[in-house]
Coordinates of C-alpha atoms in Angstrom, one line a residue:
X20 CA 144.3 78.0 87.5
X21 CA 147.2 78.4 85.4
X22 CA 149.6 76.7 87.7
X23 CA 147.0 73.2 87.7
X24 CA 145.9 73.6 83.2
X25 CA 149.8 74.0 83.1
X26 CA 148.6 77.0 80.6
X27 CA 150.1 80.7 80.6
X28 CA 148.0 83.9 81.9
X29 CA 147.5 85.0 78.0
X30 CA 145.5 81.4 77.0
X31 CA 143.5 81.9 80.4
X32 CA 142.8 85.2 79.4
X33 CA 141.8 84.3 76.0
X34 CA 139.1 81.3 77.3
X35 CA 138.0 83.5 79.6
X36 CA 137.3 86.2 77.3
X37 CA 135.7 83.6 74.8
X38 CA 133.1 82.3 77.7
X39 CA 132.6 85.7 78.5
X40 CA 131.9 86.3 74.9
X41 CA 129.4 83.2 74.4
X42 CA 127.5 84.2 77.6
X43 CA 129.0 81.4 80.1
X44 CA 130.7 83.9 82.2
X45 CA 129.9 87.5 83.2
X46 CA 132.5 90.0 84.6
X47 CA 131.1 92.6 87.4
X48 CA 133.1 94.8 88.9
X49 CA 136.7 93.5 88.1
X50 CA 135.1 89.6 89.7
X51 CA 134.2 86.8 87.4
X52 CA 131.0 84.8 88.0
X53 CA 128.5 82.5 86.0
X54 CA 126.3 84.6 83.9
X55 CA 122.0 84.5 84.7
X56 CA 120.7 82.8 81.3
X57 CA 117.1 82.7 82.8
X58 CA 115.8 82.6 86.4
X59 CA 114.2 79.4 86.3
X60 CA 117.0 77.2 85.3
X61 CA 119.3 79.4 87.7
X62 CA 116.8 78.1 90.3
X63 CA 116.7 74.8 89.8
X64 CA 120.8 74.5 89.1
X65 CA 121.5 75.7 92.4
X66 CA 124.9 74.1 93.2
X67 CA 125.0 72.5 96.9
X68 CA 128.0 72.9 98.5
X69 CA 129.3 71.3 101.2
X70 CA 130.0 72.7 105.0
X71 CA 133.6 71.9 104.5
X72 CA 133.6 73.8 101.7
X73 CA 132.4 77.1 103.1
X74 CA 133.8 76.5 105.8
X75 CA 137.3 76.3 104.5
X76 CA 136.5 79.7 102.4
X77 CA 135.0 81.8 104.9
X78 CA 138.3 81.1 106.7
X79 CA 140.0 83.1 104.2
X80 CA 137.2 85.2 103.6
X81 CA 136.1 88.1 106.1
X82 CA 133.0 89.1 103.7
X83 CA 131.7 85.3 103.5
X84 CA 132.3 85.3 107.1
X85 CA 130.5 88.3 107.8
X86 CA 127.4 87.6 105.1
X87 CA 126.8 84.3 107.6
X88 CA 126.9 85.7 110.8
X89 CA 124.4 88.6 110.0
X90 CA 122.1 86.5 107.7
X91 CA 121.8 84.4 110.8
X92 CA 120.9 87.7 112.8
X93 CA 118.4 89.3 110.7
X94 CA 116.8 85.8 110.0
X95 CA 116.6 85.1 114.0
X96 CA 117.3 81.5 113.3
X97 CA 120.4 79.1 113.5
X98 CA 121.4 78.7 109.9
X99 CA 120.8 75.1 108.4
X100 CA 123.3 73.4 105.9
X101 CA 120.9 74.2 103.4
X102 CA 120.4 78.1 104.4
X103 CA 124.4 78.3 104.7
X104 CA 124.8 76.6 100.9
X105 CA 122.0 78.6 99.7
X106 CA 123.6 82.1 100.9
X107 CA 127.0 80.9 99.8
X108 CA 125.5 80.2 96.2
X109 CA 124.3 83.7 95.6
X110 CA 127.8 85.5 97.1
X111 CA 130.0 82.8 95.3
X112 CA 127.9 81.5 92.2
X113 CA 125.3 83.9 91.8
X114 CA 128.1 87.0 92.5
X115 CA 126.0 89.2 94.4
X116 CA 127.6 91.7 97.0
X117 CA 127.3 91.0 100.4
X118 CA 125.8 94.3 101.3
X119 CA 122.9 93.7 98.7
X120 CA 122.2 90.1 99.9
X121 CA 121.7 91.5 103.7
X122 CA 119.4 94.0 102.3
X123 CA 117.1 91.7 100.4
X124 CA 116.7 89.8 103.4
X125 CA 116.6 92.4 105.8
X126 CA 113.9 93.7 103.8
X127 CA 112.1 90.0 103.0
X128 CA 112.3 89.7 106.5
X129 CA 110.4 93.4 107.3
X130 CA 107.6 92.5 104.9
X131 CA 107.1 89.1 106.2
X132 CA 108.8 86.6 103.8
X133 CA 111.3 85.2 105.7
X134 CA 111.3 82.1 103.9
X135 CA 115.0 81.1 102.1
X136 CA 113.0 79.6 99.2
X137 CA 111.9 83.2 98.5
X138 CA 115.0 85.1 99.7
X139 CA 116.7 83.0 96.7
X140 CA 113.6 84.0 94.4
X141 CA 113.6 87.4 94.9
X142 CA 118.0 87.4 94.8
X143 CA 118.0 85.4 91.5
X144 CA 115.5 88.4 90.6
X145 CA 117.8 91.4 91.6
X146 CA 120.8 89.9 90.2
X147 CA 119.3 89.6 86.6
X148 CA 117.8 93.4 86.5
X149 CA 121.2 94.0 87.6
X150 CA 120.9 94.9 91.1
X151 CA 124.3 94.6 92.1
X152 CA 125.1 97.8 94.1
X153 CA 123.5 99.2 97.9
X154 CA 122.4 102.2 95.3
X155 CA 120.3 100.2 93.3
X156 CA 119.0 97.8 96.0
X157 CA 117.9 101.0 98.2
X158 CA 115.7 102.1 95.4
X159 CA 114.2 98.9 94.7
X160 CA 113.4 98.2 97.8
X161 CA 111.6 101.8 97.7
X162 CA 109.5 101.0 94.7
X163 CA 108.6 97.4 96.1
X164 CA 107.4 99.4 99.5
X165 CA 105.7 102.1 97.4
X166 CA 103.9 99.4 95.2
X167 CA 102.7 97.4 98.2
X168 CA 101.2 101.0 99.4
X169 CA 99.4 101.0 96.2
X170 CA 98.4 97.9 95.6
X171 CA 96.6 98.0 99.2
X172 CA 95.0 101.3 98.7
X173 CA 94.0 100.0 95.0
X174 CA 92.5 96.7 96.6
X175 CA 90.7 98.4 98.9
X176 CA 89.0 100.5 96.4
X177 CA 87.7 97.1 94.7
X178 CA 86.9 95.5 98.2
X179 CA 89.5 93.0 97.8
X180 CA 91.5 94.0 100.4
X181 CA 91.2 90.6 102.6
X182 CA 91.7 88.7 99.3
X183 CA 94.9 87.2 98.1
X184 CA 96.0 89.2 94.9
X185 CA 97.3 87.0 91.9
X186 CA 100.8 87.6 90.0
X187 CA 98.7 89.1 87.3
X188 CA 96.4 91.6 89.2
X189 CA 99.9 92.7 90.8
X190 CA 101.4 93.6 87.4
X191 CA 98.0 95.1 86.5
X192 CA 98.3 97.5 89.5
X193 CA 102.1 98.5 88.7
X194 CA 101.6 99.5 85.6
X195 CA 98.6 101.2 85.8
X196 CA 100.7 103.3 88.8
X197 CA 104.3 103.1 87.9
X198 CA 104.3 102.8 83.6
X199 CA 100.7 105.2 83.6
X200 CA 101.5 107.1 86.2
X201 CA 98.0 107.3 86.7
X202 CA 96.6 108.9 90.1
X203 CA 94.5 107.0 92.6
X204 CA 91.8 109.3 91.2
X205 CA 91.9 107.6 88.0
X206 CA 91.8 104.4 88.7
X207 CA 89.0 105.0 90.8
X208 CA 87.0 106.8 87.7
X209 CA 87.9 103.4 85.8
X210 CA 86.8 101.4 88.4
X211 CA 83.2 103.5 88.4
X212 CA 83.3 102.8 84.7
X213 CA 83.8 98.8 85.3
X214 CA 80.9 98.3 87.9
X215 CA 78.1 101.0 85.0
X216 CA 79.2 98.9 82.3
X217 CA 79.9 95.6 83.4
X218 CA 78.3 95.1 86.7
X219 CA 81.1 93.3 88.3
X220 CA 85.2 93.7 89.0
X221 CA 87.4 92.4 86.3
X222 CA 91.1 93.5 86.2
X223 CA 91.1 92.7 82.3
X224 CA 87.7 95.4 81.9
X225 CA 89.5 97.5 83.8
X226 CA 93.3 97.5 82.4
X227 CA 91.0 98.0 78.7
X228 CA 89.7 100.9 80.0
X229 CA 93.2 102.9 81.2
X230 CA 94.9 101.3 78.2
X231 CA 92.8 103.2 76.2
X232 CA 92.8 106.7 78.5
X233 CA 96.9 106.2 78.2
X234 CA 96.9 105.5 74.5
X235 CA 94.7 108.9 74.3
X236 CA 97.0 111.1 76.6
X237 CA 94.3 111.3 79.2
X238 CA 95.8 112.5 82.7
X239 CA 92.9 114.1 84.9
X240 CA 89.1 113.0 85.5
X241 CA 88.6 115.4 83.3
X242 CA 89.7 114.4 80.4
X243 CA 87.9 111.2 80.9
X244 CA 84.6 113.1 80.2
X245 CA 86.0 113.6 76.6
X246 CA 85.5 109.5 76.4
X247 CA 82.8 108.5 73.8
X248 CA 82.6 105.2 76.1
X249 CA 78.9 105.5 77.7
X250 CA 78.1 105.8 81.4
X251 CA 81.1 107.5 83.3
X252 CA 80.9 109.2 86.5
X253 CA 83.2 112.1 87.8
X254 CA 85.0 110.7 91.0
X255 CA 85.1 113.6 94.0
X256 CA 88.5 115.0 95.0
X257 CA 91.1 116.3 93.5
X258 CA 92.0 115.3 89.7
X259 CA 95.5 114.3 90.2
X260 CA 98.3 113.9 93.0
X261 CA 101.9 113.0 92.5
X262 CA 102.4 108.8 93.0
X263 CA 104.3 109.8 96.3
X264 CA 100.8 110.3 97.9
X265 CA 100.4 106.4 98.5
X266 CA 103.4 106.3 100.5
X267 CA 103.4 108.5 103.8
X268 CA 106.3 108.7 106.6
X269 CA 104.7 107.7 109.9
X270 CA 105.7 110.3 111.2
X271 CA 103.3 112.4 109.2
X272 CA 100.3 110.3 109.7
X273 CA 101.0 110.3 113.5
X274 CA 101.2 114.4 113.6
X275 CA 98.0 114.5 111.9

């Protein structure tokens, strides 16, 4: 860069350090990429790049080269231009390690999205919570398994199981597991409490309901009986369980 501006390493340093300041640039482990202002412009501002192009790089690039070649394994496909450009954008522009971008999709591919549209969706996604490292990727990919667990145990309470849930219900159902930590038993007690009152499901009713048993430091069925709110029932089993009761080994459920 220095050699084509006809500029010495100091001014380089110094723009560098000035784009890095105004938010242009971001600096991750010692290697310089674009910085993520929001996902949806990242999205649609994409660069294309050519085959030649990556081509010519992944000559000199063993990591590039290697990103390809298992992409095109865990994807079970023949890479298109498009997929190639697409993969290439989030190790070169994007800046995420190969290792992470194999275990997105290795993962997208075991919970059957597949699709590069959402691979770049859910990368764009890491990169900006700043899931950068195997570390942090390995226990994202844990929550996202232990939330679907949920969410399907939670659907099937409500007899929605077959149904589609929307973006919103999702984020109901995290937070009411992950940010509450409330057990499957309580959720189920404000469920009960939906249908007396209401008559019918409604996710809104029903995030009203554990908003309030949060905001008053309620943790067991029990405490729910303390509730001024008319008609609540006591759900059977036990009062609480620790959030790792969604998610069972196979191995367990086969031995039982």
């Amino acid at each position: 860069i220095c050699r084509f501006l006809d500029i010495t390493n100091e001014a380089l340093q110094i723009s560098i350090n000035f784009w890095i300041k105004n938010g242009i640039f971001q600096k991750k482990g010692g290697k310089l990429s674009f910085a993520l202002q929001n996902q949806n412009k990242i999205s649609c501002d994409m660069p294309v790049y050519s085959g030649e192009t990556i081509a010519l790089r992944a000559e000199n690039d063993d990591a590039l080269k290697f990103l390809l070649n298992e992409a095109q394994k865990l994807l079970s496909k023949i890479l298109s231009p498009a997929d190639i450009s697409l993969l290439f954008g989030l190790y070169d522009w994007v800046g995420l390690p190969t290792d992470v971008i194999l275990m997105l999709i290795e993962y997208c591919v075991s919970s059957g999205n597949s699709g590069m549209r959402y691979i770049e969706k859910c990368a764009l996604s890491w990169s900006e919570q700043g899931i950068n490292t195997c570390e942090k990727a390995e226990e994202r990919i844990r929550q996202l398994q232990l939330s679907s667990s949920v969410e399907g145990k939670i659907a099937k309470l409500m007899g929605i199981q077959n149904q589609a849930r929307t973006t919103k219900q999702k984020a109901y159902i995290e937070k009411w597991a992950f940010e509450f930590n409330f057990s499957l038993d309580m959720i189920t007690a404000a469920y009960e409490a939906m249908v007396d009152r209401i008559g019918k499901i409604s996710f809104d009713y029903m995030d009203k309901i554990l908003c309030s048993w949060h905001e008053k430091g309620y943790k067991t069925v029990e405490d729910t009986l303390n509730d001024e709110s008319p008609k609540k029932k006591k759900t059977s089993g036990k009062a609480s369980f620790s959030v790792d009761d969604f998610f069972k080994p196979a191995w367990e459920i086969v031995e039982k």
